[in-house]
Short mmCIF file of C-alpha atoms in Angstrom, two decimals:
data_model
loop_
_atom_site.label_atom_id
_atom_site.label_comp_id
_atom_site.label_asym_id
_atom_site.label_seq_id
_atom_site.Cartn_x
_atom_site.Cartn_y
_atom_site.Cartn_z
CA CYS A 174 76.25 -135.56 69.78
CA PRO A 175 74.51 -138.91 70.49
CA ASP A 176 70.65 -138.90 69.69
CA TYR A 177 69.96 -139.33 73.03
CA ALA A 178 71.71 -136.62 74.50
CA GLY A 179 70.16 -134.07 72.33
CA LEU A 180 71.88 -131.22 69.96
CA ASP A 181 74.70 -128.96 71.29
CA ALA A 182 73.03 -125.78 70.31
CA ASP A 183 75.63 -123.45 71.35
CA SER A 184 78.57 -125.78 69.66
CA ASP A 185 80.90 -126.04 73.03
CA GLY A 186 80.97 -129.90 72.43
CA TYR A 187 78.70 -130.53 75.33
CA CYS A 188 75.06 -131.93 74.74
CA GLY A 189 71.64 -132.03 76.26
CA THR A 190 71.05 -132.04 80.12
CA SER A 191 75.04 -132.20 80.45
CA ASP A 192 75.32 -128.67 79.45
CA CYS A 193 73.62 -126.14 82.16
CA ALA A 194 73.87 -123.41 79.95
CA PRO A 195 73.02 -124.84 76.28
CA ASN A 196 72.74 -121.68 74.79
CA ASN A 197 76.13 -120.26 76.03
CA PRO A 198 79.12 -121.59 74.70
CA LEU A 199 81.11 -120.11 77.58
CA ILE A 200 79.42 -122.19 80.42
CA HIS A 201 79.81 -125.88 80.29
CA PRO A 202 81.40 -128.79 82.28
CA GLY A 203 85.04 -128.20 82.50
CA ALA A 204 84.97 -124.37 81.77
CA PHE A 205 86.97 -122.52 84.18
CA ASP A 206 84.76 -121.16 87.05
CA PHE A 207 85.74 -117.60 87.73
CA PRO A 208 85.77 -116.95 91.40
CA SER A 209 83.12 -114.94 93.20
CA ASP A 210 81.36 -113.66 90.10
CA GLY A 211 77.92 -115.06 90.74
CA ILE A 212 78.09 -117.57 87.74
CA ASP A 213 78.51 -121.11 87.69
CA GLN A 214 80.65 -121.56 84.52
CA ASP A 215 81.70 -125.05 84.85
CA CYS A 216 78.02 -126.47 85.70
CA SER A 217 79.18 -127.75 89.19
CA GLY A 218 75.85 -126.17 90.95
CA THR A 219 77.94 -123.77 92.88
CA ASP A 220 80.16 -120.41 92.02
CA SER A 221 83.73 -120.80 92.95
CA ASN A 222 84.84 -118.41 95.86
CA CYS A 223 88.36 -118.97 95.61
CA ALA A 224 89.37 -115.51 95.12
CA ASP A 225 92.46 -115.96 96.57
CA LEU A 226 93.25 -119.44 97.76
CA GLY A 227 96.97 -119.36 97.60
CA GLY A 228 97.54 -117.31 100.65
CA ASN A 229 101.14 -116.62 99.27
CA ALA A 230 103.40 -113.85 100.63
CA LEU A 231 104.56 -111.19 98.62
CA THR A 232 108.38 -111.03 99.24
CA PHE A 233 108.94 -107.70 97.47
CA GLU A 234 107.48 -105.29 94.83
CA GLN A 235 109.50 -102.90 92.43
CA GLN A 236 107.66 -100.52 90.26
CA TYR A 237 109.81 -99.42 86.88
CA ASP A 238 107.67 -96.77 85.06
CA GLN A 239 110.21 -96.04 82.49
CA PHE A 240 109.07 -98.51 79.84
CA TYR A 241 107.23 -97.89 76.83
CA TYR A 242 104.04 -100.15 76.47
CA VAL A 243 102.64 -101.02 72.91
CA ASP A 244 99.49 -103.26 71.69
CA TYR A 245 100.67 -105.73 69.14
CA ASP A 246 97.08 -107.19 69.15
CA GLU A 247 96.39 -106.44 65.57
CA ILE A 248 97.28 -108.67 62.86
CA ASP A 249 99.16 -105.97 61.22
CA GLN A 250 100.75 -105.16 64.28
CA TYR A 251 103.48 -102.82 63.44
CA ASN A 252 101.10 -100.33 62.17
CA HIS A 253 99.26 -99.92 65.23
CA LEU A 254 101.57 -98.81 68.09
CA THR A 255 99.69 -97.40 70.97
CA HIS A 256 100.77 -96.36 74.26
CA GLY A 257 99.17 -98.07 77.49
CA GLU A 258 98.34 -101.34 76.04
CA PHE A 259 99.98 -104.72 76.64
CA SER A 260 103.47 -104.76 78.08
CA HIS A 261 105.82 -106.60 76.33
CA VAL A 262 108.40 -107.15 78.98
CA GLN A 263 110.28 -110.28 79.77
CA VAL A 264 111.72 -111.35 83.32
CA GLN A 265 114.42 -114.15 84.08
CA GLN A 266 116.27 -114.85 87.17
CA ALA A 267 119.98 -114.52 86.65
CA THR A 268 122.65 -117.32 87.99
CA ASP A 269 123.74 -114.83 90.60
CA GLY A 270 120.02 -114.61 91.99
CA GLY A 271 119.27 -111.40 90.81
CA LEU A 272 116.64 -110.58 87.91
CA VAL A 273 117.06 -109.43 84.32
CA PHE A 274 114.24 -108.02 82.37
CA ALA A 275 113.86 -106.29 78.68
CA GLY A 276 111.51 -104.29 77.02
CA THR A 277 111.36 -101.22 74.83
CA ILE A 278 111.68 -97.56 76.04
CA ILE A 279 111.36 -94.30 74.56
CA ASP A 280 114.66 -92.43 74.90
CA ASN A 281 115.75 -90.04 72.17
CA GLY A 282 114.18 -92.83 69.63
CA VAL A 283 112.56 -96.26 70.41
CA LYS A 284 115.12 -98.69 71.85
CA ALA A 285 115.59 -102.07 73.23
CA HIS A 286 116.15 -101.82 76.87
CA LEU A 287 118.07 -104.38 79.12
CA VAL A 288 117.82 -103.82 82.98
CA LYS A 289 119.92 -106.05 85.76
CA THR A 290 118.75 -106.08 89.45
CA ASP A 291 119.89 -107.59 92.62
CA GLY A 292 117.62 -110.38 94.36
CA LYS A 293 115.43 -107.61 95.75
CA GLY A 294 114.80 -105.91 92.55
CA ALA A 295 117.23 -102.67 92.98
CA ILE A 296 118.72 -101.89 89.61
CA ARG A 297 122.43 -102.38 89.27
CA TRP A 298 122.79 -101.55 85.59
CA GLU A 299 120.89 -100.94 82.32
CA LYS A 300 121.56 -100.86 78.77
CA LYS A 301 119.97 -99.56 75.49
CA TYR A 302 120.50 -101.02 72.15
CA TRP A 303 118.94 -100.01 68.75
CA GLN A 304 119.67 -100.23 65.06
CA GLY A 305 117.77 -98.20 62.44
CA LEU A 306 114.74 -96.19 62.85
CA GLU A 307 113.82 -98.17 65.84
CA SER A 308 114.11 -101.44 67.80
CA HIS A 309 111.70 -103.56 70.01
CA VAL A 310 112.77 -106.45 72.34
CA PHE A 311 110.03 -109.27 72.98
CA SER A 312 112.69 -112.03 74.44
CA VAL A 313 115.53 -112.10 76.76
CA LYS A 314 117.76 -115.21 78.11
CA GLN A 315 120.82 -115.48 80.07
CA THR A 316 123.28 -117.57 78.03
CA LYS A 317 125.69 -120.26 79.04
CA ASP A 318 128.48 -117.93 79.16
CA GLY A 319 126.93 -115.72 81.76
CA GLY A 320 126.02 -113.12 79.04
CA TYR A 321 122.63 -112.33 77.55
CA ILE A 322 120.83 -112.72 74.40
CA LEU A 323 117.90 -110.07 73.13
CA PHE A 324 115.88 -110.80 70.26
CA GLY A 325 112.91 -108.72 68.54
CA TRP A 326 112.77 -106.58 65.43
CA SER A 327 114.06 -103.18 63.90
CA LYS A 328 112.62 -101.25 61.59
CA PHE A 329 114.56 -99.40 58.60
CA VAL A 330 114.35 -97.38 55.35
CA ALA A 331 114.52 -99.67 52.61
CA PRO A 332 116.33 -99.17 49.45
CA ASN A 333 113.11 -98.16 47.87
CA TYR A 334 112.67 -95.48 50.56
CA GLU A 335 109.86 -97.56 52.02
CA GLU A 336 109.83 -98.82 55.80
CA GLN A 337 111.09 -102.43 56.44
CA ILE A 338 111.02 -104.66 59.36
CA ASP A 339 113.65 -107.38 60.25
CA MET A 340 114.46 -109.38 63.04
CA TYR A 341 116.92 -108.20 65.45
CA LEU A 342 119.28 -110.04 67.70
CA VAL A 343 121.90 -108.75 70.31
CA LYS A 344 124.84 -110.66 72.25
CA THR A 345 125.93 -109.07 75.48
CA ASP A 346 128.37 -110.03 78.25
CA ASN A 347 127.50 -110.42 81.79
CA LEU A 348 127.32 -106.67 82.21
CA GLY A 349 125.18 -105.85 79.39
CA ASN A 350 128.03 -104.59 77.09
CA GLN A 351 126.89 -105.42 73.36
CA LEU A 352 129.35 -107.97 71.88
CA TRP A 353 127.69 -108.01 68.45
CA GLU A 354 124.15 -107.79 66.74
CA LYS A 355 122.62 -108.87 63.69
CA THR A 356 119.48 -108.41 61.71
CA TYR A 357 117.70 -110.92 59.55
CA GLY A 358 115.42 -110.19 56.91
CA ASP A 359 114.29 -110.45 53.27
CA PRO A 360 113.59 -107.18 51.42
CA THR A 361 110.31 -108.32 49.88
CA LEU A 362 108.76 -108.92 53.53
CA ASP A 363 108.88 -107.95 57.28
CA GLU A 364 110.10 -110.18 59.68
CA LEU A 365 108.77 -109.84 63.32
CA GLY A 366 110.95 -111.49 65.84
CA GLN A 367 109.05 -112.83 68.87
CA ALA A 368 111.12 -115.55 70.83
CA VAL A 369 114.79 -116.95 71.11
CA VAL A 370 116.44 -119.84 72.76
CA GLU A 371 120.09 -121.05 73.15
CA THR A 372 120.23 -124.24 71.60
CA SER A 373 122.06 -127.46 72.89
CA ASP A 374 125.03 -126.94 70.22
CA ASN A 375 125.40 -123.38 71.60
CA GLY A 376 123.75 -121.75 68.87
CA PHE A 377 120.59 -119.90 68.74
CA ALA A 378 116.98 -120.53 67.54
CA LEU A 379 114.96 -117.44 66.37
CA PHE A 380 111.32 -117.57 66.11
CA GLY A 381 108.59 -115.16 64.88
CA PHE A 382 106.49 -114.55 61.87
CA THR A 383 106.41 -112.73 58.31
CA GLU A 384 104.21 -110.08 57.03
CA PRO A 385 101.86 -108.95 55.17
CA GLY A 386 99.28 -110.24 57.61
CA ASN A 387 96.74 -111.67 55.31
CA ASN A 388 99.42 -114.58 54.27
CA GLY A 389 102.22 -114.33 56.87
CA ASP A 390 103.86 -117.73 57.98
CA PHE A 391 105.71 -118.93 60.98
CA LEU A 392 109.37 -118.12 60.64
CA LEU A 393 112.14 -120.38 62.44
CA LEU A 394 115.72 -119.47 62.07
CA LYS A 395 118.97 -121.53 63.33
CA THR A 396 122.21 -119.87 63.87
CA ASP A 397 125.68 -120.65 65.17
CA ALA A 398 127.12 -118.89 68.20
CA ASN A 399 127.98 -115.88 66.29
CA GLY A 400 124.47 -115.37 64.94
CA ASN A 401 125.34 -116.55 61.57
CA VAL A 402 122.28 -118.32 59.88
CA VAL A 403 122.73 -121.85 59.56
CA TRP A 404 119.19 -122.66 57.92
CA GLN A 405 115.64 -120.96 57.95
CA LYS A 406 112.03 -122.46 57.58
CA THR A 407 108.76 -121.38 57.19
CA TYR A 408 105.43 -122.79 58.17
CA GLY A 409 101.73 -122.17 57.45
CA GLY A 410 99.20 -122.38 54.85
CA ALA A 411 97.44 -119.94 52.54
CA GLY A 412 96.28 -117.53 55.29
CA ALA A 413 98.27 -115.84 58.07
CA GLU A 414 100.36 -117.23 60.81
CA GLU A 415 101.55 -115.47 63.76
CA GLY A 416 104.13 -117.15 65.88
CA TYR A 417 105.00 -116.18 69.63
CA SER A 418 106.43 -118.70 71.71
CA LEU A 419 109.44 -121.11 71.06
CA GLN A 420 111.08 -124.01 73.10
CA GLN A 421 113.79 -126.71 72.08
CA THR A 422 112.14 -130.03 72.93
CA SER A 423 113.84 -132.97 74.81
CA ASP A 424 114.45 -134.62 71.40
CA GLY A 425 116.47 -131.73 70.15
CA GLY A 426 113.40 -130.44 67.79
CA PHE A 427 111.51 -127.52 68.33
CA ALA A 428 108.02 -126.46 69.54
CA LEU A 429 106.72 -123.35 67.65
CA PHE A 430 103.25 -122.02 69.12
CA GLY A 431 101.15 -118.93 67.90
CA SER A 432 97.75 -118.57 66.00
CA SER A 433 96.66 -119.74 62.41
CA ASN A 434 93.51 -119.00 60.19
CA SER A 435 95.01 -121.38 57.62
CA TYR A 436 93.78 -124.37 59.71
CA GLY A 437 91.50 -125.32 62.18
CA ALA A 438 87.87 -124.50 63.00
CA GLY A 439 87.70 -120.75 64.22
CA GLU A 440 88.49 -117.61 62.75
CA THR A 441 91.85 -118.21 64.17
CA ASP A 442 93.07 -120.99 66.21
CA MET A 443 95.77 -121.70 68.38
CA TYR A 444 98.71 -123.36 66.13
CA LEU A 445 101.36 -125.77 67.51
CA VAL A 446 104.16 -127.02 65.33
CA LYS A 447 106.67 -129.69 66.37
CA THR A 448 110.02 -129.84 64.19
CA ASP A 449 113.00 -132.06 64.27
CA HIS A 450 116.37 -130.70 65.23
CA ASN A 451 116.70 -129.16 61.61
CA GLY A 452 113.13 -127.49 61.43
CA ASN A 453 111.80 -130.26 59.28
CA LEU A 454 108.12 -131.10 59.36
CA GLY A 455 105.99 -133.68 57.69
CA ASN A 456 105.20 -137.31 57.33
CA SER A 457 108.90 -138.14 56.33
CA TYR A 458 110.21 -136.87 59.56
CA PRO A 459 109.28 -138.97 62.69
CA GLY A 460 108.38 -137.05 65.74
CA THR A 461 107.12 -133.88 63.79
CA TRP A 462 103.61 -132.83 63.54
CA GLU A 463 101.28 -129.82 63.47
CA ASN A 464 97.94 -129.27 65.26
CA THR A 465 95.30 -126.82 66.19
CA TYR A 466 93.10 -125.96 68.97
CA ALA A 467 89.97 -123.76 69.24
CA PHE A 468 87.50 -122.53 71.66
CA GLY A 469 84.64 -122.64 69.24
CA ASP A 470 83.99 -122.55 65.42
CA ASN A 471 83.78 -118.83 65.34
CA SER A 472 86.18 -117.89 68.04
CA TRP A 473 89.47 -115.83 67.63
CA ASP A 474 91.98 -118.14 69.50
CA ARG A 475 95.37 -116.91 69.82
CA GLY A 476 98.50 -118.90 71.24
CA ASN A 477 100.78 -116.86 73.46
CA THR A 478 103.15 -119.32 75.32
CA VAL A 479 104.14 -122.93 75.08
CA GLU A 480 106.18 -125.29 77.36
CA GLN A 481 107.12 -128.95 77.25
CA THR A 482 106.14 -130.96 80.27
CA ILE A 483 108.01 -133.87 81.88
CA ASP A 484 105.91 -136.41 80.12
CA GLY A 485 107.05 -135.15 76.86
CA GLY A 486 103.70 -133.40 76.27
CA PHE A 487 103.02 -129.70 76.12
CA ILE A 488 101.12 -127.19 77.93
CA LEU A 489 99.75 -124.20 76.01
CA GLY A 490 98.37 -120.72 77.20
CA GLY A 491 96.59 -118.15 75.08
CA ARG A 492 93.48 -116.18 74.71
CA GLY A 493 90.86 -117.83 76.92
CA MET A 494 92.42 -120.91 76.79
CA PHE A 495 94.74 -123.40 78.94
CA VAL A 496 95.47 -126.59 76.88
CA LYS A 497 97.48 -129.79 77.98
CA THR A 498 98.41 -132.17 75.14
CA ASP A 499 100.64 -135.48 74.67
CA LEU A 500 103.91 -135.65 73.14
CA ASN A 501 102.13 -135.91 69.75
CA GLY A 502 99.80 -132.83 70.34
CA ASN A 503 96.84 -134.92 71.12
CA LEU A 504 94.45 -132.93 73.43
CA SER A 505 94.71 -134.11 77.02
CA TRP A 506 92.45 -131.41 78.45
CA SER A 507 91.54 -128.01 78.01
CA ARG A 508 90.47 -125.28 80.66
CA PHE A 509 88.32 -122.30 79.23
CA PHE A 510 88.44 -118.70 80.66
CA GLY A 511 86.21 -115.67 80.41
CA HIS A 512 82.64 -114.97 80.16
CA GLY A 513 80.26 -112.30 79.18
CA ASP A 514 82.36 -108.99 79.35
CA LEU A 515 85.13 -110.70 80.96
CA ALA A 516 88.43 -111.59 78.66
CA ILE A 517 91.01 -113.66 79.96
CA ASP A 518 94.56 -113.79 78.28
CA ILE A 519 97.19 -116.39 79.55
CA ARG A 520 100.54 -114.72 78.91
CA SER A 521 102.84 -116.98 80.31
CA LEU A 522 102.76 -120.65 82.05
CA HIS A 523 105.10 -123.20 83.49
CA GLN A 524 105.07 -126.76 84.97
CA THR A 525 106.44 -126.58 88.81
CA ILE A 526 108.67 -129.01 90.48
CA THR A 527 105.57 -130.83 92.10
CA GLY A 528 104.26 -131.60 88.65
CA GLY A 529 101.34 -128.98 88.78
CA TYR A 530 101.41 -125.90 86.69
CA ILE A 531 101.44 -122.00 87.48
CA ILE A 532 99.76 -119.52 85.08
CA TYR A 533 99.97 -115.83 84.77
CA GLY A 534 97.71 -113.49 82.46
CA SER A 535 95.58 -110.56 82.39
CA SER A 536 91.90 -109.94 82.39
CA TYR A 537 89.98 -106.83 80.92
CA THR A 538 86.19 -106.36 81.71
CA TRP A 539 84.57 -104.44 79.03
CA THR A 540 81.79 -102.70 80.93
CA THR A 541 84.24 -101.14 83.29
CA ASP A 542 87.19 -100.71 80.89
CA SER A 543 89.27 -102.07 83.76
CA TRP A 544 92.54 -104.32 83.42
CA GLY A 545 93.76 -106.79 86.05
CA ASP A 546 96.66 -109.31 86.47
CA PHE A 547 96.13 -112.92 88.11
CA ILE A 548 97.98 -115.91 88.77
CA ALA A 549 96.85 -119.46 89.42
CA LYS A 550 98.08 -122.82 90.38
CA TYR A 551 96.57 -126.17 88.92
CA SER A 552 96.93 -129.57 89.64
CA ALA A 553 98.81 -132.13 87.11
CA ALA A 554 95.26 -133.03 86.05
CA GLY A 555 94.30 -129.58 85.35
CA GLU A 556 92.09 -128.80 88.43
CA ILE A 557 92.63 -125.31 90.04
CA LEU A 558 94.23 -125.09 93.53
CA TRP A 559 94.34 -121.51 93.91
CA TRP A 560 93.61 -118.23 92.30
CA ASP A 561 95.18 -114.76 93.09
CA ASP A 562 94.16 -111.64 91.74
CA ARG A 563 95.84 -108.97 93.86
CA LEU A 564 97.29 -107.36 90.98
CA ASN A 565 94.30 -105.24 89.93
CA GLY A 566 94.92 -102.63 87.43
CA GLU A 567 97.99 -104.28 85.96
CA ARG A 568 98.99 -105.97 82.66
CA GLY A 569 101.67 -108.10 82.89
CA HIS A 570 103.38 -110.33 80.36
CA SER A 571 105.89 -112.54 81.92
CA LEU A 572 106.19 -115.14 84.79
CA GLN A 573 109.32 -117.14 85.90
CA LEU A 574 110.01 -119.69 88.41
CA THR A 575 112.70 -118.70 90.88
CA SER A 576 115.45 -120.76 92.63
CA ASP A 577 113.52 -120.48 96.01
CA GLY A 578 110.42 -122.10 94.99
CA GLY A 579 108.66 -118.72 94.22
CA TYR A 580 107.68 -116.63 91.18
CA ILE A 581 108.62 -113.24 89.36
#
């Protein structure tokens, strides 16, 4: 901080009189002003009252109560399965206007579950897939041939009689009938699959991370159209990295996003890696880089979701943060969420056709032990346009744009 501005006592990057709460790192100019909570988080002089500025009509609502919800919020995540925590369910609009979503179900075992609905959410068919002791799915995409690809991980008993976790990939036809399945793993490690994309060459890119949790790495695999491995790469340092979101970029490379305690300023920081089309990273490979983003020096920041924007940059969402970068990963702006006993977690985000951004996530209030979901719209400059929190008591994970300009 410049001498004339005073010290930055709370280490939030704002000094002296510009910071209306110099001892609270959650309150400063540029922070998100949570609507109607009686606190002026962004130092604007007033508390936002835009609890629901959207005025959006709810077209239809369907409840599906057969899913098994698990909490993967621990570093050693697969040893901390609990009921009633975060819902890892992915949703997508299918080419016929219906919906497809996938998650994990308990049905004579723990299995991957794929559901297809019509355009109003009525179930048309559902399928289950599994291998080994249990199978979990965290990502689903409709493929160019009209079928579906599901990705996650399965648990097995290894030859040494210890439990082992491998990445798990399933390819189906347009009716969910399994065409093939593959597992990917090293007998000395656990590999937890989190995100899949169909690549421009009709193959697949698979992303997740390796365990043990104290020194795991990002793990990226490239396969052909039949799921056979073409190459695989790891990324990270001496600490632990956890990868959750993947996108193939406009130049054919890949954006990998999650968290790291090997690099950055915080206990864990958001960690974004940009590779070339062969997964290479480093000074010898133009257009590749890595960067971290943090709420503060002692914060636990987790990256959940990434998307490339039309200007070549990226939007990032995670625990307490919404970030926009340029095409080289340099910070353009950031918005911070949560205060006091309120925690905010952005689970999904997209750039809209108008150039703004839609974000979706969950909030948790410690004092009341209560959950809620929210959806919010931001301008291209990162200014809030509306905020809708009608989904009180819910905990969602996935948001997608629909062909009619709405959201699921």
